[in-house]
Short mmCIF file of C-alpha atoms and ligand atoms in Angstrom, two decimals:
data_model
loop_
_atom_site.label_atom_id
_atom_site.label_comp_id
_atom_site.label_asym_id
_atom_site.label_seq_id
_atom_site.Cartn_x
_atom_site.Cartn_y
_atom_site.Cartn_z
CA UNK V 419 -20.33 9.25 -15.68
CA UNK V 420 -19.94 9.42 -11.91
CA UNK V 421 -16.41 9.61 -10.53
CA UNK V 422 -15.50 6.34 -8.84
CA UNK V 423 -12.60 5.24 -6.67
CA UNK V 424 -10.45 2.15 -7.20
CA UNK V 425 -8.31 0.64 -4.44
CA UNK V 426 -5.06 -0.96 -5.57
CA UNK V 427 -3.26 -3.36 -3.24
CA UNK V 428 0.49 -3.13 -3.86
CA UNK V 429 2.69 -0.13 -4.58
CA UNK V 430 5.06 -1.20 -7.36
CA UNK V 431 5.37 -0.16 -10.98
CA UNK V 432 2.33 -2.14 -12.06
CA UNK V 433 0.20 -0.21 -9.56
CA UNK V 434 1.77 3.01 -10.80
CA UNK V 435 0.86 2.29 -14.42
CA UNK V 436 -2.66 1.22 -13.40
CA UNK V 437 -3.08 4.49 -11.48
CA UNK V 438 -1.91 6.50 -14.50
CA UNK V 439 -4.39 4.73 -16.79
CA UNK V 440 -7.16 5.17 -14.22
CA UNK V 441 -6.54 8.91 -13.97
CA UNK V 442 -7.12 9.28 -17.72
CA UNK V 443 -10.59 7.78 -17.28
CA UNK V 444 -11.34 9.99 -14.24
CA UNK V 445 -11.09 7.01 -11.91
CA UNK V 446 -9.55 7.99 -8.55
CA UNK V 447 -7.01 5.58 -7.00
CA UNK V 448 -5.93 4.72 -3.46
CA UNK V 449 -2.84 2.54 -2.96
CA UNK V 450 -2.48 0.16 0.00
CA UNK V 451 1.25 -0.33 0.53
CA UNK V 452 3.52 -0.34 3.61
CA UNK V 453 6.43 1.42 1.86
CA UNK V 454 6.09 5.21 1.83
CA UNK V 455 6.55 7.12 -1.45
CA UNK V 456 6.23 3.87 -3.42
CA UNK V 457 6.17 3.99 -7.25
CA UNK V 458 2.36 3.58 -7.35
CA UNK V 459 1.57 6.25 -4.76
CA UNK V 460 3.60 8.81 -6.73
CA UNK V 461 0.97 8.56 -9.48
CA UNK V 462 -2.18 7.88 -7.42
CA UNK V 463 -4.62 10.11 -5.52
CA UNK V 464 -3.58 8.81 -2.10
CA UNK V 465 -1.92 6.03 -0.15
CA UNK V 466 -2.89 4.06 2.92
CA UNK V 467 0.49 3.23 4.43
CA UNK V 468 -0.02 -0.12 6.12
CA UNK V 469 0.56 -3.86 5.74
CA UNK V 470 -1.56 -5.68 3.14
CA UNK V 471 -3.33 -7.64 5.89
CA UNK V 472 -3.81 -4.81 8.43
CA UNK V 473 -7.51 -5.13 9.44
CA UNK V 474 -8.03 -1.40 10.11
CA UNK V 475 -6.36 -0.44 6.82
CA UNK V 476 -8.46 -2.97 4.89
CA UNK V 477 -11.64 -1.54 6.44
CA UNK V 478 -10.55 2.00 5.59
CA UNK V 479 -9.80 0.95 2.00
CA UNK V 480 -13.14 -0.83 1.58
CA UNK V 481 -15.04 2.20 2.92
CA UNK V 482 -13.27 4.59 0.56
CA UNK V 483 -13.47 2.49 -2.63
CA UNK V 484 -16.11 1.34 -5.14
CA UNK V 485 -13.92 -1.50 -6.42
CA UNK V 486 -10.64 -3.03 -5.26
CA UNK V 487 -7.92 -4.68 -7.37
CA UNK V 488 -4.31 -5.71 -6.84
CA UNK V 489 -1.02 -5.46 -8.69
CA UNK V 490 0.82 -8.56 -7.38
CA UNK V 491 -0.24 -12.14 -6.85
CA UNK V 492 1.03 -12.59 -3.31
CA UNK V 493 -1.70 -10.47 -1.72
CA UNK V 494 -2.85 -12.53 1.31
CA UNK V 495 -5.92 -14.47 0.12
CA UNK V 496 -7.62 -13.87 3.47
CA UNK V 497 -7.27 -10.09 3.06
CA UNK V 498 -8.77 -10.27 -0.44
CA UNK V 499 -11.64 -12.46 0.78
CA UNK V 500 -12.35 -10.14 3.72
CA UNK V 501 -12.50 -7.18 1.34
CA UNK V 502 -14.69 -9.10 -1.13
CA UNK V 503 -17.38 -9.34 1.56
CA UNK V 504 -17.51 -5.52 1.64
CA UNK V 505 -16.85 -4.35 -1.91
CA UNK V 506 -16.23 -5.99 -5.32
CA UNK V 507 -12.68 -7.35 -5.57
CA UNK V 508 -11.47 -8.04 -9.11
CA UNK V 509 -9.85 -10.32 -10.23
CA UNK V 510 -11.72 -12.72 -7.90
CA UNK V 511 -9.70 -13.91 -4.86
CA UNK V 512 -9.94 -17.45 -6.28
CA UNK V 513 -7.42 -16.34 -8.95
CA UNK V 514 -4.94 -15.46 -6.17
CA UNK V 515 -5.43 -18.83 -4.52
CA UNK V 516 -4.65 -20.58 -7.81
CA UNK V 517 -1.68 -18.41 -8.79
CA UNK V 518 0.04 -18.46 -5.38
CA UNK V 519 0.84 -22.17 -5.35
CA UNK V 520 2.45 -23.83 -8.38
CA UNK V 521 0.91 -27.21 -7.52
CA UNK V 522 -2.64 -25.85 -7.18
CA UNK V 523 -2.02 -23.78 -10.34
CA UNK V 524 -0.91 -26.77 -12.45
CA UNK V 525 -3.85 -28.88 -11.30
CA UNK V 526 -6.28 -26.04 -12.07
CA UNK V 527 -4.75 -25.42 -15.50
CA UNK V 528 -4.98 -29.11 -16.41
CA UNK V 529 -8.58 -29.31 -15.16
CA UNK V 530 -9.40 -26.25 -17.30
CA UNK V 531 -7.97 -27.91 -20.43
CA UNK V 532 -4.55 -26.17 -20.49
CA UNK V 533 -1.65 -28.64 -20.81
CA UNK V 534 1.37 -28.09 -18.51
CA UNK V 535 4.67 -29.88 -17.95
CA UNK V 536 4.27 -33.13 -15.99
CA UNK V 537 4.86 -32.58 -12.28
CA UNK V 538 5.22 -34.18 -8.87
CA UNK V 539 4.72 -32.59 -5.46
CA UNK V 540 8.00 -32.77 -3.51
CA UNK V 541 7.79 -32.59 0.28
CA UNK V 542 11.05 -34.37 1.16
CA UNK V 543 14.41 -35.41 -0.28
CA UNK V 544 12.96 -38.92 -0.83
CA UNK V 545 10.05 -37.42 -2.84
CA UNK V 546 12.60 -35.53 -4.96
CA UNK V 547 14.64 -38.62 -5.73
CA UNK V 548 11.51 -40.62 -6.68
CA UNK V 549 10.22 -37.76 -8.87
CA UNK V 550 13.57 -37.35 -10.64
CA UNK V 551 13.73 -41.09 -11.27
CA UNK V 552 10.31 -40.85 -12.94
CA UNK V 553 11.57 -38.05 -15.22
CA UNK V 554 14.86 -39.79 -16.15
CA UNK V 555 16.96 -37.53 -13.90
CA UNK V 556 15.85 -34.28 -15.62
CA UNK V 557 13.51 -31.62 -14.35
CA UNK V 558 13.04 -28.16 -12.88
CA UNK V 559 12.60 -28.04 -9.11
CA UNK V 560 10.69 -24.99 -7.85
CA UNK V 561 9.31 -23.73 -4.56
CA UNK V 562 5.52 -24.01 -4.65
CA UNK V 563 5.07 -20.52 -3.24
CA UNK V 564 6.76 -17.11 -3.49
CA UNK V 565 9.17 -17.85 -6.35
CA UNK V 566 9.64 -15.13 -8.96
CA UNK V 567 12.10 -14.17 -11.69
CA UNK V 568 13.64 -17.67 -11.55
CA UNK V 569 14.34 -17.44 -7.79
CA UNK V 570 13.78 -20.58 -5.66
CA UNK V 571 14.59 -22.94 -8.55
CA UNK V 572 17.09 -25.66 -9.41
CA UNK V 573 17.46 -27.27 -12.83
CA UNK V 574 18.49 -30.93 -13.22
CA UNK V 575 19.82 -31.40 -16.74
CA UNK V 576 20.80 -35.07 -16.69
CA UNK V 577 20.87 -38.16 -14.51
CA UNK V 578 24.47 -37.28 -13.52
CA UNK V 579 23.25 -34.07 -11.86
CA UNK V 580 23.13 -35.15 -8.19
CA UNK V 581 20.06 -34.14 -6.19
CA UNK V 582 21.92 -34.59 -2.85
CA UNK V 583 20.89 -31.84 -0.40
CA UNK V 584 18.63 -30.13 -2.95
CA UNK V 585 15.49 -30.26 -0.79
CA UNK V 586 17.25 -28.49 2.10
CA UNK V 587 19.04 -26.07 -0.25
CA UNK V 588 15.67 -24.73 -1.42
CA UNK V 589 14.65 -24.14 2.20
CA UNK V 590 12.96 -27.46 3.17
CA UNK V 591 9.64 -25.97 2.03
CA UNK V 592 6.97 -27.57 -0.19
CA UNK V 593 8.36 -27.92 -3.73
CA UNK V 594 7.26 -29.12 -7.13
CA UNK V 595 9.38 -30.97 -9.69
CA UNK V 596 8.36 -30.21 -13.27
CA UNK V 597 9.46 -32.29 -16.22
CA UNK V 598 12.04 -30.44 -18.35
CA UNK V 599 10.32 -28.86 -21.36
CA UNK V 600 12.56 -28.71 -24.46
CA UNK V 601 10.86 -25.58 -25.79
CA UNK V 602 11.72 -23.70 -28.94
CA UNK V 603 10.72 -20.30 -27.56
CA UNK V 604 8.76 -18.64 -24.76
CA UNK V 605 5.70 -16.47 -25.27
CA UNK V 606 2.83 -15.00 -23.33
CA UNK V 607 -0.64 -13.73 -23.96
CA UNK V 608 -2.36 -10.85 -22.19
CA UNK V 609 -6.14 -11.18 -22.08
CA UNK V 610 -8.99 -9.35 -20.38
CA UNK V 611 -12.48 -10.41 -19.33
CA UNK V 612 -15.34 -8.06 -18.54
CA UNK V 613 -18.06 -8.79 -15.94
CA UNK V 614 -20.45 -9.79 -18.78
CA UNK V 615 -17.99 -12.46 -19.97
CA UNK V 616 -16.65 -10.57 -23.00
CA UNK V 617 -12.98 -11.46 -23.64
CA UNK V 618 -10.33 -9.41 -25.48
CA UNK V 619 -6.88 -10.88 -26.23
CA UNK V 620 -3.78 -8.96 -27.27
CA UNK V 621 -1.40 -10.55 -29.76
CA UNK V 622 1.06 -12.97 -28.13
CA UNK V 623 4.52 -11.61 -27.32
CA UNK V 624 7.74 -13.58 -27.66
CA UNK V 625 9.77 -13.31 -24.47
CA UNK V 626 13.51 -13.58 -23.85
CA UNK V 627 14.86 -13.74 -20.29
CA UNK V 628 18.25 -12.62 -19.01
CA UNK V 629 19.44 -13.98 -15.62
CA UNK V 630 15.91 -15.24 -14.95
CA UNK V 631 14.35 -11.78 -15.52
CA UNK V 632 12.31 -10.76 -18.58
CA UNK V 633 14.63 -8.90 -20.95
CA UNK V 634 12.59 -8.35 -24.13
CA UNK V 635 9.05 -8.92 -25.42
CA UNK V 636 8.70 -8.85 -29.19
CA UNK V 637 5.44 -8.57 -31.11
CA UNK V 638 4.60 -10.32 -33.33
CA UNK V 639 6.03 -13.53 -31.89
CA UNK V 640 7.62 -16.02 -34.31
CA UNK V 641 4.62 -18.35 -34.25
CA UNK V 642 1.93 -19.49 -36.67
CA UNK V 643 -1.62 -18.14 -36.68
CA UNK V 644 -2.72 -21.54 -35.36
CA UNK V 645 -0.44 -21.24 -32.32
CA UNK V 646 -1.71 -17.71 -31.64
CA UNK V 647 -5.26 -19.07 -31.83
CA UNK V 648 -4.40 -21.88 -29.39
CA UNK V 649 -3.14 -19.27 -26.92
CA UNK V 650 -6.29 -17.16 -27.26
CA UNK V 651 -8.54 -20.22 -26.75
CA UNK V 652 -6.50 -21.23 -23.70
CA UNK V 653 -6.99 -17.73 -22.27
CA UNK V 654 -10.73 -17.89 -22.89
CA UNK V 655 -11.05 -21.28 -21.16
CA UNK V 656 -9.03 -20.17 -18.16
CA UNK V 657 -10.82 -16.84 -17.74
CA UNK V 658 -14.19 -18.59 -17.85
CA UNK V 659 -13.05 -21.27 -15.36
CA UNK V 660 -12.03 -18.52 -12.91
CA UNK V 661 -15.14 -16.39 -13.59
CA UNK V 662 -12.48 -13.73 -14.04
CA UNK V 663 -12.76 -9.95 -14.29
CA UNK V 664 -9.67 -7.94 -15.30
CA UNK V 665 -6.42 -8.55 -17.15
CA UNK V 666 -4.44 -11.80 -16.87
CA UNK V 667 -1.00 -12.79 -18.17
CA UNK V 668 -0.40 -16.39 -19.25
CA UNK V 669 3.12 -17.64 -20.02
CA UNK V 670 3.70 -20.52 -22.44
CA UNK V 671 6.50 -22.68 -23.78
CA UNK V 672 6.23 -23.15 -27.57
CA UNK V 673 7.28 -26.61 -28.76
CA UNK V 674 8.81 -27.39 -32.17
CA UNK V 675 5.42 -28.55 -33.54
CA UNK V 676 3.81 -25.23 -32.53
CA UNK V 677 1.87 -26.70 -29.61
CA UNK V 678 1.81 -24.88 -26.27
CA UNK V 679 2.66 -25.92 -22.71
CA UNK V 680 1.40 -23.46 -20.10
CA UNK V 681 4.13 -22.41 -17.67
CA UNK V 682 2.39 -20.04 -15.27
CA UNK V 683 -0.31 -17.42 -14.90
CA UNK V 684 -0.31 -13.96 -13.34
CA UNK V 685 -3.72 -12.63 -12.24
CA UNK V 686 -2.78 -9.04 -13.02
CA UNK V 687 -1.23 -6.83 -15.65
CA UNK V 688 2.06 -8.38 -16.74
CA UNK V 689 5.55 -7.19 -17.67
CA UNK V 690 5.28 -8.93 -21.05
CA UNK V 691 2.26 -6.72 -21.81
CA UNK V 692 3.98 -3.34 -21.32
CA UNK V 693 4.41 -3.06 -25.10
CA UNK V 694 0.64 -2.49 -25.40
CA UNK V 695 0.96 1.10 -24.13
CA UNK V 696 3.01 1.99 -27.23
CA UNK V 697 1.61 -0.32 -29.92
CA UNK V 698 -2.15 -0.40 -29.11
CA UNK V 699 -4.64 2.42 -28.61
CA UNK V 700 -5.85 0.82 -25.35
CA UNK V 701 -3.01 -0.53 -23.17
CA UNK V 702 -3.25 -3.52 -20.83
CA UNK V 703 -3.40 -1.02 -17.94
CA UNK V 704 -6.40 0.85 -19.32
CA UNK V 705 -7.98 -2.48 -20.29
CA UNK V 706 -7.72 -3.65 -16.68
CA UNK V 707 -9.24 -0.41 -15.40
CA UNK V 708 -12.07 -0.71 -17.93
CA UNK V 709 -12.76 -4.35 -16.96
CA UNK V 710 -12.78 -3.89 -13.19
CA UNK V 711 -14.77 -0.62 -13.33
CA UNK V 712 -17.42 -2.23 -15.57
CA UNK V 713 -16.59 -0.08 -18.63
CA UNK V 714 -16.56 -1.47 -22.17
CA UNK V 715 -13.33 -3.27 -23.09
CA UNK V 716 -11.10 -1.58 -25.66
CA UNK V 717 -9.94 -2.94 -29.00
CA UNK V 718 -6.79 -5.03 -28.33
CA UNK V 719 -5.44 -4.93 -31.89
CA UNK V 720 -1.97 -3.45 -32.41
CA UNK V 721 -1.15 -0.67 -34.84
CA UNK V 722 2.62 -1.35 -34.91
CA UNK V 723 5.13 -4.14 -34.46
CA UNK V 724 7.43 -3.49 -31.52
CA UNK V 725 10.07 -4.64 -29.06
CA UNK V 726 9.81 -3.85 -25.35
CA UNK V 727 13.09 -3.92 -23.40
CA UNK V 728 13.24 -3.85 -19.61
CA UNK V 729 15.63 -1.42 -17.94
CA UNK V 730 17.18 -3.40 -15.07
CA UNK V 731 19.60 -1.84 -12.55
CA UNK V 732 22.45 -0.16 -14.45
CA UNK V 733 20.49 -0.21 -17.72
CA UNK V 734 19.29 3.20 -16.51
CA UNK V 735 22.52 4.62 -17.91
CA UNK V 736 21.14 3.98 -21.40
CA UNK V 737 18.09 6.21 -20.84
CA UNK V 738 19.55 9.33 -22.55
CA UNK V 739 20.33 7.24 -25.67
CA UNK V 740 16.79 5.80 -25.71
CA UNK V 741 15.30 9.27 -25.27
CA UNK V 742 17.20 10.45 -28.33
CA UNK V 743 15.57 7.83 -30.57
CA UNK V 744 12.45 8.24 -32.67
CA UNK V 745 9.44 5.98 -32.12
CA UNK V 746 10.58 4.86 -28.67
CA UNK V 747 8.33 5.19 -25.64
CA UNK V 748 10.40 5.47 -22.45
CA UNK V 749 8.64 4.62 -19.18
CA UNK V 750 10.46 5.00 -15.83
CA UNK V 751 9.12 3.86 -12.47
CA UNK V 752 10.29 6.59 -10.08
CA UNK V 753 12.62 4.30 -8.11
CA UNK V 754 15.47 6.28 -6.54
CA UNK V 755 18.04 3.49 -6.27
CA UNK V 756 19.11 1.38 -9.29
CA UNK V 757 20.03 -1.86 -7.50
CA UNK V 758 21.22 -4.88 -9.57
CA UNK V 759 18.24 -6.96 -10.76
CA UNK V 760 15.74 -4.19 -9.94
CA UNK V 761 13.21 -3.27 -12.63
CA UNK V 762 13.67 0.50 -13.08
CA UNK V 763 11.68 1.12 -16.25
CA UNK V 764 11.15 -0.15 -19.78
CA UNK V 765 11.28 1.14 -23.33
CA UNK V 766 9.13 0.12 -26.29
CA UNK V 767 10.55 0.67 -29.77
CA UNK V 768 7.98 0.71 -32.54
CA UNK V 769 8.93 -0.78 -35.88
CA UNK V 770 7.43 1.32 -38.60
CA UNK V 771 5.65 -0.67 -41.28
P1 AMP Q 2278 9.24 -19.58 -13.99
O1 AMP Q 2278 9.66 -18.88 -12.73
O2 AMP Q 2278 8.38 -20.78 -13.74
O3 AMP Q 2278 8.65 -18.65 -14.99
O4 AMP Q 2278 10.60 -20.13 -14.64
C1 AMP Q 2278 11.64 -19.25 -15.05
C2 AMP Q 2278 12.25 -19.73 -16.37
O5 AMP Q 2278 12.84 -21.03 -16.22
C3 AMP Q 2278 11.24 -19.90 -17.50
O6 AMP Q 2278 10.98 -18.67 -18.13
C4 AMP Q 2278 11.95 -20.91 -18.39
O7 AMP Q 2278 12.95 -20.26 -19.17
C5 AMP Q 2278 12.64 -21.81 -17.39
N1 AMP Q 2278 11.76 -22.97 -17.04
C6 AMP Q 2278 10.81 -22.96 -16.07
N2 AMP Q 2278 10.18 -24.15 -16.00
C7 AMP Q 2278 10.72 -24.93 -16.95
C8 AMP Q 2278 10.48 -26.28 -17.39
N3 AMP Q 2278 9.57 -27.06 -16.79
N4 AMP Q 2278 11.23 -26.76 -18.42
C9 AMP Q 2278 12.18 -25.98 -19.02
N5 AMP Q 2278 12.47 -24.71 -18.63
C10 AMP Q 2278 11.75 -24.18 -17.62
#
C-alpha cells in the first residue's frame, strides 16, 4: 500500500479524531485551520495556518494531498469547489451546499424521499406572522444558515406566544419556520458510503440534549427494528441522491407511532457517533478515512451496548472519576480552556452483556 496524504479542512476535535484514525492506517494528514495549535493539528502530520478560503493555502493543500475532506459543514462551498477541480474532495461539495442552508436542506430531503417537518421560508416579519398563522401559532423559527447547538432559534409554543420583533431579534437574516414536531425521542444514524456505492450503517443512537447541546447518545436506542430499518433506508436514499463518499450523520425525531421525521444532516463525522470508537471495531472516524481513501468499508456492527456522554466546560472536573471506572473510554480534545458550553471531550461507558 502506498502512503497517501489526506487534507482536512477544519481544526476541531472531529479533525483531531479523523487524524488519529488516519495515522493508524498510515494515512498522513494536513490540517487547514487559521487557529494555531488547534485540536486537530496536535494529532496530525502538519498544519497550514490560514483561512479556509485563502487561495494560496488552498493551492498548497491541493498540491500536497491525494484527497481532501472536511470536519465541519460551514467550509465555504467555493473553496471546496475550487479544490475539487484539482484533487478529489469527499464528501462532494454538493453535500455542503445542501447542509449549509436549512431551506435547501429540507427541500432536498423531501425530494429524496425523507419526510421533514412542514416549513415556510421567512424573509420578513410579515412572512413570519403568515407562517405562524398557517401552523396554528406553533413552530420553531431558525436561521437558515450558521445555526448550531440550538443557537439562532426561537420556539413558539402556542398562539399566545407573540411573534412581535422576532424577525429582527434573530438578526433580520433569512429564516425558516418549521412546524412543531411533538416527538417522543430524538435519534440519529451514522452511515458511510464508499466510492463504489457500498453503504454501511451503524446502529441508531438515542440522543438527549442539555441546553441545546448533545449530552448523551445511548445505543441501542429505544426503537423497534422497523424504525431502525426506516433510518437505514433513509440514509441509503440520501447518500445515493448526493452521490456521497464518506460518513454522514442524520438526525431524526421519532414519533409515537415509530415513524421518523428528519431534522437535519451533517456531511461529516458526528458527535452522536463518537460511541463507535468504544463499541465497534471500526469507528466512524476510521470508516470515514476508509471511504474517502478508497479502502474497503469496515463492519459497522457493535460488540457492546453503551452510553456516550459529552464533557462540556466544567464537566472536565469529572475526568478523574471517569478514569477510575472500568469499561469507560475517555477521550479529551486537547483544549486548554474549559469555557462554558465548550465541548472538551467525551466518555463512552460500555455496558457488559
Ligand atoms: P436543531 O439545531 O435543528 O438540531 O434543533 C435543536 C433542537 O431543538 C433539536 O434537537 C430539538 O430538540 C429541537 N427542535 C428543533 N426543531 C424542532 C421542531 N421542528 N419541532 C420540535 N422540536 C424541534
